[in-house]
Short mmCIF file of C-alpha atoms in Angstrom, two decimals:
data_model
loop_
_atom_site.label_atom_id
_atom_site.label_comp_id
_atom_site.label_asym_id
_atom_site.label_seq_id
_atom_site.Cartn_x
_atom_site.Cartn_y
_atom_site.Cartn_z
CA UNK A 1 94.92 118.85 151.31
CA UNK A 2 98.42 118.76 150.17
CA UNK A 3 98.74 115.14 150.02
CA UNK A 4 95.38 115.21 148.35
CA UNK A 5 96.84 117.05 145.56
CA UNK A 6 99.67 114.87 145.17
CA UNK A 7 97.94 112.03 144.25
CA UNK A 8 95.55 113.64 141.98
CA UNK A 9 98.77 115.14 140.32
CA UNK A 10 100.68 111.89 140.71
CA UNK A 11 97.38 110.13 139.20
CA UNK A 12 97.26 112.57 136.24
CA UNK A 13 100.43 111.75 135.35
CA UNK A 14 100.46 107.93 135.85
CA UNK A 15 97.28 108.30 133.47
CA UNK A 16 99.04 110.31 131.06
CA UNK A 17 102.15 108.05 131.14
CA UNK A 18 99.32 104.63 130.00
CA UNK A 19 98.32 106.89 127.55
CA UNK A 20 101.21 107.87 125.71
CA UNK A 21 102.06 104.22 126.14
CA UNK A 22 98.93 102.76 124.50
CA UNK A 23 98.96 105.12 121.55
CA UNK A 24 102.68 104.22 120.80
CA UNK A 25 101.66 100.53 120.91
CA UNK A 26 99.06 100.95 118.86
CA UNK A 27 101.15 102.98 116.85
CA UNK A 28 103.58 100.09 116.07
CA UNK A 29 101.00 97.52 115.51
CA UNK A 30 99.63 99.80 112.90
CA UNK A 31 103.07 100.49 111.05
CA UNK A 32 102.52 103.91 112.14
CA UNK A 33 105.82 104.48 114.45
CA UNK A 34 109.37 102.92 114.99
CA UNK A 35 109.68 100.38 117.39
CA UNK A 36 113.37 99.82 119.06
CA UNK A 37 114.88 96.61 118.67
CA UNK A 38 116.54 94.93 121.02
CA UNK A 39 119.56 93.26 120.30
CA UNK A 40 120.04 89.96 119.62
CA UNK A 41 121.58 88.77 122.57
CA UNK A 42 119.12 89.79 124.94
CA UNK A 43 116.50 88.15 122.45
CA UNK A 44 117.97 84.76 122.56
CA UNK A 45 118.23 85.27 126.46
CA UNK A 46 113.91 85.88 126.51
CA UNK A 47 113.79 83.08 124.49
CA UNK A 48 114.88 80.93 126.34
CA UNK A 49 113.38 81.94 129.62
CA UNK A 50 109.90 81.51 127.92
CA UNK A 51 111.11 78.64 126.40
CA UNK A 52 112.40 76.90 130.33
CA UNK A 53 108.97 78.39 131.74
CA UNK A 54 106.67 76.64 129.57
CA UNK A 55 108.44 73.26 129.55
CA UNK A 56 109.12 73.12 133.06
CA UNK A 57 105.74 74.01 133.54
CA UNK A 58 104.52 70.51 131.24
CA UNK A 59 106.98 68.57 132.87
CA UNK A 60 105.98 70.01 136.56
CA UNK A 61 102.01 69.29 135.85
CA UNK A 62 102.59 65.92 134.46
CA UNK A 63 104.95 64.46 137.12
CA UNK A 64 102.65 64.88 139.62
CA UNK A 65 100.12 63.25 137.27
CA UNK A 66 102.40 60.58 137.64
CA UNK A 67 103.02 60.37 141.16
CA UNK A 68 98.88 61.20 142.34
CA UNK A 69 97.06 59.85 139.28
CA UNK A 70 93.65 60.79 141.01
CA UNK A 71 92.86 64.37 139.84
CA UNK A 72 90.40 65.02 143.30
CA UNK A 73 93.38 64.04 145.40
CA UNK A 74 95.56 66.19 143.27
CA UNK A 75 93.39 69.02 143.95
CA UNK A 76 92.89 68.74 147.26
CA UNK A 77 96.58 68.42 148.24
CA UNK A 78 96.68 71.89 145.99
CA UNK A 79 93.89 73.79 148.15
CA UNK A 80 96.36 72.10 151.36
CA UNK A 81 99.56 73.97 149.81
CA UNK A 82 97.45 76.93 149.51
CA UNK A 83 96.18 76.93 153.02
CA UNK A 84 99.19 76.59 154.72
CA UNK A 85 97.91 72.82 156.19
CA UNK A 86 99.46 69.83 156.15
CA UNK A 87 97.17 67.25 154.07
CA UNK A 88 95.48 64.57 155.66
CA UNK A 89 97.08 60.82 154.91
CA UNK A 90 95.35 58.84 152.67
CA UNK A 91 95.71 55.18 152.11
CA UNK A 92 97.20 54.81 148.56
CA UNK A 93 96.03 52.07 145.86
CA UNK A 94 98.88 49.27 146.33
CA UNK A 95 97.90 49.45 150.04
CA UNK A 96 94.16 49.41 149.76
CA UNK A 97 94.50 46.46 147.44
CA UNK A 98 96.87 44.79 150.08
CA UNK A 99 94.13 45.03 152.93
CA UNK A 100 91.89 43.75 150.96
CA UNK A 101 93.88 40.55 150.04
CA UNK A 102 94.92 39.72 153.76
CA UNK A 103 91.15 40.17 154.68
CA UNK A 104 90.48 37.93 151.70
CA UNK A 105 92.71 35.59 152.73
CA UNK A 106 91.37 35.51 156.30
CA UNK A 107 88.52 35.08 155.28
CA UNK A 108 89.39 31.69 153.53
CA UNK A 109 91.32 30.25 155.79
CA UNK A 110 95.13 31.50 156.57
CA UNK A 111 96.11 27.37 156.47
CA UNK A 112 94.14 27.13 152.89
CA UNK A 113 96.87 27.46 150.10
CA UNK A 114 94.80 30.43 148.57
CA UNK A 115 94.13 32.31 151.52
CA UNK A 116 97.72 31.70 152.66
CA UNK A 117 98.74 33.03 148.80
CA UNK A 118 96.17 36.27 149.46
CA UNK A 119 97.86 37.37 152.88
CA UNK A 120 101.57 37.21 151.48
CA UNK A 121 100.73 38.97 148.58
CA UNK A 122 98.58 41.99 150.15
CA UNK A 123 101.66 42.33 152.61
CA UNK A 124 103.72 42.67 149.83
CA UNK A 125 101.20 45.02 148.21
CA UNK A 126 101.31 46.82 151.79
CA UNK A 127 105.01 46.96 151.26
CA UNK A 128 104.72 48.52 147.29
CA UNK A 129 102.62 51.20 148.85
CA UNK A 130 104.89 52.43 151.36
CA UNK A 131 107.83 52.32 148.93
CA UNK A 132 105.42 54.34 146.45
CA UNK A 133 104.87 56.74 149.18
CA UNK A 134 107.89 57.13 149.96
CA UNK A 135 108.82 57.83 145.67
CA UNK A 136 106.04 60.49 146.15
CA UNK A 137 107.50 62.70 149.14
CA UNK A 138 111.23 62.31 147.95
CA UNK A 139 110.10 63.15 144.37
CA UNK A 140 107.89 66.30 145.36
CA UNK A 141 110.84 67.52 147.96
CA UNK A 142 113.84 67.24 145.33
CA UNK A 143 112.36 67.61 142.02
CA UNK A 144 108.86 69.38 141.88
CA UNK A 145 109.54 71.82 144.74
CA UNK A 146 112.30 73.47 142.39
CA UNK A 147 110.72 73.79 139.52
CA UNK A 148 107.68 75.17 141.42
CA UNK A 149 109.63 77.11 142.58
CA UNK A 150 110.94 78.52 139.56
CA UNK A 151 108.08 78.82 138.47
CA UNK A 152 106.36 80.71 141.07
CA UNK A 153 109.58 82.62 141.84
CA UNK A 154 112.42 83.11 139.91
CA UNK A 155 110.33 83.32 136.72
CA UNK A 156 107.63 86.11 137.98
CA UNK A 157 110.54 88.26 138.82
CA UNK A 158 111.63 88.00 135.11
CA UNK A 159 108.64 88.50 133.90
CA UNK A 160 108.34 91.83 135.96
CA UNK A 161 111.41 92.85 134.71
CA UNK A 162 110.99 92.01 131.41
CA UNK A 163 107.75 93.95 131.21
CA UNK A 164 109.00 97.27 132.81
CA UNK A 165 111.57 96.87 130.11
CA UNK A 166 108.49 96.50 127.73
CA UNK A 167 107.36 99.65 129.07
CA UNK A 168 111.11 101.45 129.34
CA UNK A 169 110.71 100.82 125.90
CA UNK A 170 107.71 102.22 124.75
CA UNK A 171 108.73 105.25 126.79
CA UNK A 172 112.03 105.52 124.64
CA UNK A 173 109.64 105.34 121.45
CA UNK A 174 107.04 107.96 122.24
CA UNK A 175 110.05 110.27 123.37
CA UNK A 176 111.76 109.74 119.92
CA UNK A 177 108.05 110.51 118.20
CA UNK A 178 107.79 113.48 120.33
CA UNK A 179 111.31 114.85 119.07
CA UNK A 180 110.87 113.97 115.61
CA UNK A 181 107.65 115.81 115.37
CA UNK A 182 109.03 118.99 117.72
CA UNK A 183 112.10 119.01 115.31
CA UNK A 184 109.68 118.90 111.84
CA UNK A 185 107.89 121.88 113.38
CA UNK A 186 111.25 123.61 113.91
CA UNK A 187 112.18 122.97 110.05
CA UNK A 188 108.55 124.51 109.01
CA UNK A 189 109.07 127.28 111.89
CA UNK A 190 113.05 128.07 109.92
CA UNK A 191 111.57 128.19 106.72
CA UNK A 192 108.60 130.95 108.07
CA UNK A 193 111.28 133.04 108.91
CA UNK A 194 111.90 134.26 105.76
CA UNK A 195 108.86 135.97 105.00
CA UNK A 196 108.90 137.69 108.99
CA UNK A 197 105.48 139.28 109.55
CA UNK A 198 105.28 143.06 110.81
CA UNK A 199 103.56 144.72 113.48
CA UNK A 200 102.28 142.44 116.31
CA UNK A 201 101.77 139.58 114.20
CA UNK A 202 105.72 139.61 114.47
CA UNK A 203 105.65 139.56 118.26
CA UNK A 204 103.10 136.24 117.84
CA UNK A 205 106.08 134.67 115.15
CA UNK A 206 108.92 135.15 117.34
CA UNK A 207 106.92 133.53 120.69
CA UNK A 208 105.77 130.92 118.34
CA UNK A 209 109.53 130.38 117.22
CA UNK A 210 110.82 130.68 121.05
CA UNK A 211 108.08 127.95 122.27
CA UNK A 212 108.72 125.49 119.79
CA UNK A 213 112.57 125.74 120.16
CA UNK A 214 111.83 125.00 123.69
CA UNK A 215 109.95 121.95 122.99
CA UNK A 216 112.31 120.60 120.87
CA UNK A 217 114.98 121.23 123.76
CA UNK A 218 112.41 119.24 125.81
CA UNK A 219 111.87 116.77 123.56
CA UNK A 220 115.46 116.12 123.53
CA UNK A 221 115.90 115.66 127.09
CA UNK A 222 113.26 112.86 127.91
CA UNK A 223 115.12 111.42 124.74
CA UNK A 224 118.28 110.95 126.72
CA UNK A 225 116.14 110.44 129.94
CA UNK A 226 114.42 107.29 128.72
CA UNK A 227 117.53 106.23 126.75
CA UNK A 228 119.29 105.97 129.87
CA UNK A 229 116.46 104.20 131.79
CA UNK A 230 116.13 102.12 129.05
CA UNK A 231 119.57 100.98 128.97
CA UNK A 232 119.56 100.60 132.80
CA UNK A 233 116.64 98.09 132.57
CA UNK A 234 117.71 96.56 129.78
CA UNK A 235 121.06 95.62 131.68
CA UNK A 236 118.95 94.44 134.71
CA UNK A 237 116.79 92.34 132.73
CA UNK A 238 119.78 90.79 130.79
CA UNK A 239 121.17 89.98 134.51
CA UNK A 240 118.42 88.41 135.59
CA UNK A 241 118.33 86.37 131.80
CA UNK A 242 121.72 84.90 132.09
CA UNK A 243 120.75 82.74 135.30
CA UNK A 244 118.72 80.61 132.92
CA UNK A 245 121.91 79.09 132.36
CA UNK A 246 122.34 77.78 136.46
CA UNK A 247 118.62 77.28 136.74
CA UNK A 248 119.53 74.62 133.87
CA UNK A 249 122.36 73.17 136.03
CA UNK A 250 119.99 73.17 139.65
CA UNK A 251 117.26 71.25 137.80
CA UNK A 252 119.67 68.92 136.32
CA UNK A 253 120.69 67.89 139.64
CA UNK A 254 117.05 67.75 140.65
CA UNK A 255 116.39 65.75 137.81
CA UNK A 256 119.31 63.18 139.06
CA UNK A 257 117.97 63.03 142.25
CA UNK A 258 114.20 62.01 140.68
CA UNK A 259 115.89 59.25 138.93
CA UNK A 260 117.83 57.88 141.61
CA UNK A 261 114.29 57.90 143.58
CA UNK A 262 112.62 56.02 140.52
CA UNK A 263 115.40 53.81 140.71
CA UNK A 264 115.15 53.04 144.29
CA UNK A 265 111.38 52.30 144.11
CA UNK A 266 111.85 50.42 141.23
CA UNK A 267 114.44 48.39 142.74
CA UNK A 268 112.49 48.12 146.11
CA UNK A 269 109.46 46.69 144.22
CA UNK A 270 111.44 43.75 142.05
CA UNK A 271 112.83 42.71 145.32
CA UNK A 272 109.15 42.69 147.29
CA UNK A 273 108.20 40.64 144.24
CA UNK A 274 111.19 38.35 143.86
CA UNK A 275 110.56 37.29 147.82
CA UNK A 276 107.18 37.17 147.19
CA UNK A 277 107.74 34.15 144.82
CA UNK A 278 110.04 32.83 146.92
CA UNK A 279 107.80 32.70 149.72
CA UNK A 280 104.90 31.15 147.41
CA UNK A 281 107.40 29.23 145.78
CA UNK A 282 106.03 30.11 142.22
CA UNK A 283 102.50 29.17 143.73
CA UNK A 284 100.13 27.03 141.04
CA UNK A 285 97.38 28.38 139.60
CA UNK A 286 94.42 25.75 139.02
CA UNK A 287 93.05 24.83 135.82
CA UNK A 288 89.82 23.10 136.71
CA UNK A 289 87.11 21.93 133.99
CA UNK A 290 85.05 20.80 136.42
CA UNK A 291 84.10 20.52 140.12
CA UNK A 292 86.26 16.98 140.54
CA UNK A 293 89.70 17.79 139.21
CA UNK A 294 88.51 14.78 136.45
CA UNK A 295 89.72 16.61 133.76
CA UNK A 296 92.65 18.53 135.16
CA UNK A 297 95.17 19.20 137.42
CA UNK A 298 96.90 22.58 139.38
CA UNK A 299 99.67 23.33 137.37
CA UNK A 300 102.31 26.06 138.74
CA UNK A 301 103.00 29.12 136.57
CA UNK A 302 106.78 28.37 137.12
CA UNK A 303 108.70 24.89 137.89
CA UNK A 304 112.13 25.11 139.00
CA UNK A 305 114.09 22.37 140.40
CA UNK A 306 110.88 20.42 140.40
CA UNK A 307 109.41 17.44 138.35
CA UNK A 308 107.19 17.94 135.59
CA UNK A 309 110.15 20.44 133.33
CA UNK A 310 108.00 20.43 130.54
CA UNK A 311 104.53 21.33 130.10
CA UNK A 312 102.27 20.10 127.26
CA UNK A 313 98.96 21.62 126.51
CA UNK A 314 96.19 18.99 125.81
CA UNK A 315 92.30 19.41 125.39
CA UNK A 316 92.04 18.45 129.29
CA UNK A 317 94.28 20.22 130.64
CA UNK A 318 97.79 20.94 131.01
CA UNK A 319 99.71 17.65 131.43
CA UNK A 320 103.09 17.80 132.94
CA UNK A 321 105.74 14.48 131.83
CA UNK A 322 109.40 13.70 133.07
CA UNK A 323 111.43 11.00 132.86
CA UNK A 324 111.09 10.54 136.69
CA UNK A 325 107.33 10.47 136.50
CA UNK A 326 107.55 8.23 133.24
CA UNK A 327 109.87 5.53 135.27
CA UNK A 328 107.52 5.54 138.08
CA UNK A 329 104.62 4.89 136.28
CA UNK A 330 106.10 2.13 134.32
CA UNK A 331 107.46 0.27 137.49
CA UNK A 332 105.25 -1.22 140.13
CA UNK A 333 107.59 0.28 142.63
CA UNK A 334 106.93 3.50 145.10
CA UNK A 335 109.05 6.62 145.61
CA UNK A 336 109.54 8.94 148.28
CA UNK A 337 108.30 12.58 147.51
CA UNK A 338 108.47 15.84 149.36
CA UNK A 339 105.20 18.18 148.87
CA UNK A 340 105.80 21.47 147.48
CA UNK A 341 102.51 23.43 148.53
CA UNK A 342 99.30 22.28 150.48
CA UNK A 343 96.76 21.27 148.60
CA UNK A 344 93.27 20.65 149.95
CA UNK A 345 91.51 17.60 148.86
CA UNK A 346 88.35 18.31 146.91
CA UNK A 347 86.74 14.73 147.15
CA UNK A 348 87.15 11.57 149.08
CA UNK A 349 89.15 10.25 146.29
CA UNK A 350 92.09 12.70 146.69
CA UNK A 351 94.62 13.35 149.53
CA UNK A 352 95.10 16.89 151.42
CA UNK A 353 98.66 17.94 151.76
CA UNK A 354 100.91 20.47 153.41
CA UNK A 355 103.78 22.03 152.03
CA UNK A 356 107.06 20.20 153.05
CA UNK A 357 105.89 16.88 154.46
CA UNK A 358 107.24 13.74 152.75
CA UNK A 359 104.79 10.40 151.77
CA UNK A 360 105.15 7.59 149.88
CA UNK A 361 104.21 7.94 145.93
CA UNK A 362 103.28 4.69 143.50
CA UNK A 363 101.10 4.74 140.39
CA UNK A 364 98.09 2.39 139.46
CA UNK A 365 97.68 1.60 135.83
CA UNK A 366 95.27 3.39 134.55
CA UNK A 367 95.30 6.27 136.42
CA UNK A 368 95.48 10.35 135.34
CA UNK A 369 98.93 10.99 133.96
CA UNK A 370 98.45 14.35 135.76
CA UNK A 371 98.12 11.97 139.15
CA UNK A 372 99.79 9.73 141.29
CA UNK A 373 98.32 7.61 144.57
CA UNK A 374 100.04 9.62 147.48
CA UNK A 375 100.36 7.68 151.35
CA UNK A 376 100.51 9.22 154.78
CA UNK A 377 100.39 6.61 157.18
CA UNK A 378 97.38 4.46 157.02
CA UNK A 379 95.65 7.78 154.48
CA UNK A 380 95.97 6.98 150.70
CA UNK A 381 94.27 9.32 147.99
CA UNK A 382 95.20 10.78 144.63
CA UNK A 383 97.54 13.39 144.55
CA UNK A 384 98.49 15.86 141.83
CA UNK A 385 102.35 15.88 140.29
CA UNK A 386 103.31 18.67 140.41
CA UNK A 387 102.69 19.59 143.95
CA UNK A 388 105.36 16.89 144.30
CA UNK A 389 109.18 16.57 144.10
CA UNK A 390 110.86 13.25 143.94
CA UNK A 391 113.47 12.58 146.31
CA UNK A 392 116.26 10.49 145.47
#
């Protein structure tokens, strides 16, 4: 029973507490009551908390827009984090793509030049994706753990504090109301006085007098009570504001860390690509007009250290010249050549070659520019230029 009435007394006063609080709110929002300022320090310090807390918050959500584009995967991973459970591995979008190449390019033949292209690049792909996974779990350990955790942490304490100082405050302001109005009923009280009633009316003046004096002796106290437990939050909230300043300075060093990981999976990609074109050895791309190579030939997208420099674009086709190429087909002679990439025959008329073997290369007047008669042994066919290199 006694704890009962505890908490109904306890739950009177919290109640009467909210409501002294709302109507001095209200108050101020009206114009109707003072409002204490805080100073300006402590200002510029909740400034700038709410200031970090909302950007961090942008630059939180839209990193990991960057690292997990897919919104579904985002949220899943979310309802993980929440759960406590690690979340199930999913094959990323470099990777996916790189299965789907080598199973392309087994599909077509590993000893075709395309499906040989296809398997080398979806192992590079394979390659991208790890490194991109990898970005992802260094990223969300060293940069978007801190800031969530900020977030989640160090800011929800501040804003505790900051609105039980909200509240310290309002406390202050209600307590200052109170006084002023106990001390303007003094003043009226004092100026009664003069004219002092008689009889018991007199007895009714004096109590009158005694409670109000009392009040305003109340009124004074909570004054310096709130003041004091003002001041005592404000300093706690002004401690807790001033480590905005080495929250700065820890997510500066998480930022560093995020860029060195960009830089690494930046740098791990160029080098996947740069011995991927090694390996193809700036593979051609073919620019057919029609089913018999007639009208023109596989040209490579890049041509060092091999013949055909310079690459002149024609209505047939792209038509590759050198002064190696120019001398051979003005002499009646033959050269050796080495073969760059294989290249499968697509008629009778041509010759199928594999990358590295050397034949024997003349020209017949009247032949495609863009072709030369290639020999292996007792097999002659047409073969194109610039799957060849000239050997000296």
């Amino acid at each position: 029973m006694n704890i009962m009435d505890f908490n109904v007394k306890k739950l009177a006063a919290d109640a009467g507490t909210f409501l002294s609080r709302a109507v001095q709110f209200t108050e101020e929002k009206l114009g109707q009551a003072e409002k204490t300022e805080l100073d300006a320090h402590l200002e510029n310090l909740l400034s700038k908390a709410e200031c970090t807390k909302i950007w961090t918050e942008k630059i939180m959500k839209q990193t990991e827009v960057l690292l997990q584009p897919n919104p579904n995967a985002r949220i899943e991973e979310f309802v993980y984090e929440k759960l406590d459970r690690k979340a199930p591995s999913r094959v990323n979008n470099p990777e996916l793509l790189g299965q789907y190449m080598i199973d392309a390019g087994t599909e077509f033949g590993p000893g075709t030049a395309y499906g040989n292209a296809l398997i080398k690049c979806g192992e590079t792909q394979k390659r991208i994706g790890t490194a991109d996974r990898e970005l992802i779990q260094t990223s969300a350990l060293n940069f978007l753990t801190p800031l969530r955790n900020f977030i989640e942490g160090d800011y929800k304490t501040i804003a505790k504090e900051r609105k039980l100082l909200q509240n310290k405050r309002l406390d202050l302001d209600a307590a200052k109301t109170r006084l002023k109005k106990a001390k303007t009923a003094e003043a009226k009280s004092s100026q009664l006085n003069s004219a002092r009633p008689e009889g018991d009316n007199m007895v009714n003046f004096f109590y009158m007098l005694n409670f109000l004096h009392v009040k305003w002796l109340k009124s004074e106290q909570e004054v310096r009570i709130t003041q004091s437990e003002f001041d005592r939050q404000a300093e706690i909230t002004r401690l807790l504001l001033e480590g905005i300043s080495s929250t700065h300075a820890h997510h500066l060093r998480c930022l560093n860390d995020f860029v060195e990981a960009q830089m690494t999976y930046y740098a791990q990609c160029y080098q996947y690509m740069l011995d991927l074109q090694k390996q193809l050895g700036s593979f051609p791309s073919s620019y057919l007009c029609n089913n018999n190579h007639n009208a023109g030939t596989p040209v490579p997208s890049a041509l060092p250290n091999v013949i055909g420099s310079s690459a002149m674009a024609s209505t047939s086709g792209l038509v590759i010249s050198s002064p190696n190429i120019s001398d051979l087909k003005e002499s009646s002679g033959s050269r050796k050549a080495r073969v760059l990439y294989d290249y499968d025959a697509a008629n009778s008329t041509e010759l199928s070659l594999l990358a590295d073997e050397v034949i024997t290369v003349f020209s017949i007047f009247g032949m495609d520019s863009d072709w030369l008669m290639g020999e292996r042994g007792n097999q002659k066919g047409k073969v194109p230029i610039t799957y060849l290199e000239l050997l000296n």
